C-alpha positions in Angstrom: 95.0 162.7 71.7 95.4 164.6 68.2 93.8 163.5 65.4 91.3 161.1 67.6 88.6 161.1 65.3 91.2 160.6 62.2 93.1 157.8 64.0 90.0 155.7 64.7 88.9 156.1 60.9 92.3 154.4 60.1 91.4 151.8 62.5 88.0 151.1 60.7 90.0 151.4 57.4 92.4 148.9 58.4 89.9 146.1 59.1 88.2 146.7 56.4 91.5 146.7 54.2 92.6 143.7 55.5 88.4 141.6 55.3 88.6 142.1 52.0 92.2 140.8 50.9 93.6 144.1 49.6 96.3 143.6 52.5 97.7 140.6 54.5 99.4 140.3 57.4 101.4 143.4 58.6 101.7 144.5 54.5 99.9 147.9 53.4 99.5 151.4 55.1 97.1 154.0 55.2 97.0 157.6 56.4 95.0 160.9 56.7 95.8 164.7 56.6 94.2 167.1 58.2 95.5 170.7 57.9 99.8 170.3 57.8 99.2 167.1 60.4 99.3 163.3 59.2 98.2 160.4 61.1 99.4 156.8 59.3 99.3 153.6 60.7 102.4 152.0 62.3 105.1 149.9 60.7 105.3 146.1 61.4 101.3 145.9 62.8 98.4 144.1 61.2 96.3 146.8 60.1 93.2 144.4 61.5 94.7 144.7 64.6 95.4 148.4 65.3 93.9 150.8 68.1 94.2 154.7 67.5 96.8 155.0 69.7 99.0 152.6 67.8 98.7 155.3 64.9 101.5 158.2 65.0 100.8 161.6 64.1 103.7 163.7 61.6 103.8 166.8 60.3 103.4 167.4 56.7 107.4 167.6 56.5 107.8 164.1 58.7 108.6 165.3 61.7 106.9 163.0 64.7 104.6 164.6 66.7 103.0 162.0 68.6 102.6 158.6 69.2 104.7 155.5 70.6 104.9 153.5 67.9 106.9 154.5 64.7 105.5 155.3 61.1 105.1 153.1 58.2 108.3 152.7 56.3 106.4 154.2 53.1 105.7 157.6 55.3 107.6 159.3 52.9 105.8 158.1 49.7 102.6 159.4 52.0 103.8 162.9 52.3 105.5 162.8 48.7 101.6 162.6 47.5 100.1 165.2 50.0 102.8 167.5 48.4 102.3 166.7 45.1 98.6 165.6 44.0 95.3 167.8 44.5 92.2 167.1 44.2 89.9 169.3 42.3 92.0 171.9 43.4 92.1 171.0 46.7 95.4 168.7 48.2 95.0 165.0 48.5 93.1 164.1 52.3 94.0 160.1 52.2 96.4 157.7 51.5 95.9 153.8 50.7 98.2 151.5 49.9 97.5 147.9 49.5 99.2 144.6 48.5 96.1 143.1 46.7 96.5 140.1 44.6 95.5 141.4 41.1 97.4 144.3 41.8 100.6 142.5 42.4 100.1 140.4 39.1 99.6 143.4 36.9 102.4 145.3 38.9 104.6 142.9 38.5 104.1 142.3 34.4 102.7 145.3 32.9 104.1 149.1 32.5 100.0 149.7 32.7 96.7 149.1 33.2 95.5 150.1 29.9 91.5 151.5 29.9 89.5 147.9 29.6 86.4 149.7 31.2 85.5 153.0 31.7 85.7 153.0 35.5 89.0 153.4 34.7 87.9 157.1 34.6 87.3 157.6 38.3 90.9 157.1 38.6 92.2 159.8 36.2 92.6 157.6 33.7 94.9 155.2 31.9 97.1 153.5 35.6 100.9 153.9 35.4 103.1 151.6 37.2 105.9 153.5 38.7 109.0 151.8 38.2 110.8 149.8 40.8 112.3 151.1 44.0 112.9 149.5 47.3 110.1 150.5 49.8 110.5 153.2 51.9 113.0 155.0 50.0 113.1 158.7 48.5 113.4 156.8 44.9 109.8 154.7 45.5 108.1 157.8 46.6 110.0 160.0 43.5 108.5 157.0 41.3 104.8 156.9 42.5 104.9 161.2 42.4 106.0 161.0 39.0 103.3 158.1 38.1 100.7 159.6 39.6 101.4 163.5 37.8 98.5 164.6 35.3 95.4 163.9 37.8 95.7 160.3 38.7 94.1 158.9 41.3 96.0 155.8 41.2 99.1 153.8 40.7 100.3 150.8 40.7 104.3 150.1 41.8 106.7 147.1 39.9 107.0 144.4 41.6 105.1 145.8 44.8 101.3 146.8 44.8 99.1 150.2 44.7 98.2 153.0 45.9 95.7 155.4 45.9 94.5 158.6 46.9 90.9 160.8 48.4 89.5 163.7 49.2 88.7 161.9 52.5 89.8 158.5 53.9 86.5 156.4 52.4 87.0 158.2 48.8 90.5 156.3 48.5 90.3 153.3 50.2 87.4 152.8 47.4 89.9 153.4 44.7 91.5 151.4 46.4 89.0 148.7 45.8 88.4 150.2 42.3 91.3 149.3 41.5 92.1 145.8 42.5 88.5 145.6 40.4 89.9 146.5 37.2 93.2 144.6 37.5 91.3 141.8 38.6 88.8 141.6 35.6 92.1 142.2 33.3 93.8 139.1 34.7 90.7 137.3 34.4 89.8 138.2 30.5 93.6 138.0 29.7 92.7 133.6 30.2 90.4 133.6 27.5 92.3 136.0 25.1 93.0 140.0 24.7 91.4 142.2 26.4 89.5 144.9 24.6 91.1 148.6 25.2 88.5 151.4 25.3 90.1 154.0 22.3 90.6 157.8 23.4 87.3 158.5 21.5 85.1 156.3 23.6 87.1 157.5 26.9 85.8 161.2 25.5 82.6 160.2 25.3 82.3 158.9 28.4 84.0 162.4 29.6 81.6 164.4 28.3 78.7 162.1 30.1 80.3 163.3 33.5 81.7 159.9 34.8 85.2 161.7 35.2 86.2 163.4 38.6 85.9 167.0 37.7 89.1 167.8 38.1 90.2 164.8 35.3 92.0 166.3 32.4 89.7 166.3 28.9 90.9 163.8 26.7 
């Protein structure tokens, strides 16, 4: 079996996804590169429910290589990201992508998830939402590129959920969780009145004390 090791990680990934609420039901997908091979989990199956063989292996250009069950629909947003986004100079090793509820809510009303805390950091920065496109098309994949440009580590899509990406399969399914954090504590502080945004200054400060990934742009 190729990518054995790789496809069991997803496995573990996909319970864990699913345990903590970041993904219901048969929503969400997650994959892992290694060299110009891809293994993502399969489209229409709990992710809490998987086995490695369940997960197909591509090539970096989405070609099938093995597997009986078909890719995620939002394959091509996958590779899209492992084309476009490196990590501190290296190319993007993981995928998540998650339905979480605080996600959704900010997805759905905001055109960002402006700096409330300087975690915000760890995911390169201020969190664009990509604009809306059906799933699974070249346009939602285009959109999540283009909101993710400049170092980002995250994104958030309109009307859909987030995404995230690691240097290895743990890194972003943390962001992952990172990120439902800090939409979740901006939900929460928008009930009792406006949330407090963290100025470019005191994002520079917290630069310069090495929070940042390296490879984060100075601000």
């Amino acid at each position: 079996m190729l990518l054995r090791d790789e496809r069991d990680a997803l496995c573990g990934v996909g319970r864990r996804l699913a345990a903590t609420g970041l993904v219901t039901g048969a929503s969400g997908n997650v994959s892992v590169r290694s060299g110009d091979l891809v293994a993502v989990t399969p489209g229409g199956m709990m992710l809490d429910r998987m086995e490695p063989a369940d997960c197909p292996v591509v090539d970096i250009a989405g070609r099938w290589v093995e597997g009986d069950k078909a890719p995620s629909s939002e394959t091509p947003m996958h590779l899209a990201l492992y084309e476009a986004t490196s990590l501190e100079g290296r190319p993007a090793a993981a995928v998540v992508h998650t339905h979480s509820t605080y996600g959704a809510v900010v997805a759905t009303t905001m055109s960002e998830l402006p700096p409330i805390h300087y975690n915000t950091l760890l995911l390169g920065g201020v969190v664009k939402v990509a604009e809306y496109a059906t799933y699974g098309t070249p346009e939602l994949a285009e959109n999540v590129r283009t909101a993710m440009a400049g170092g980002k580590r995250a994104a958030l899509m309109a009307n859909h959920g987030g995404v995230t990406i690691g240097r290895d399969l743990e890194e972003a399914y943390e962001n992952a969780r990172l990120l439902e954090w800090l939409c979740g504590v901006y939900v929460r502080a928008k009930t009792i009145g406006e949330p407090r945004v963290l100025t470019e200054e005191e994002l520079a400060k917290v630069v310069e004390r090495g929070l940042a990934p390296p490879d984060f742009p100075r601000v």
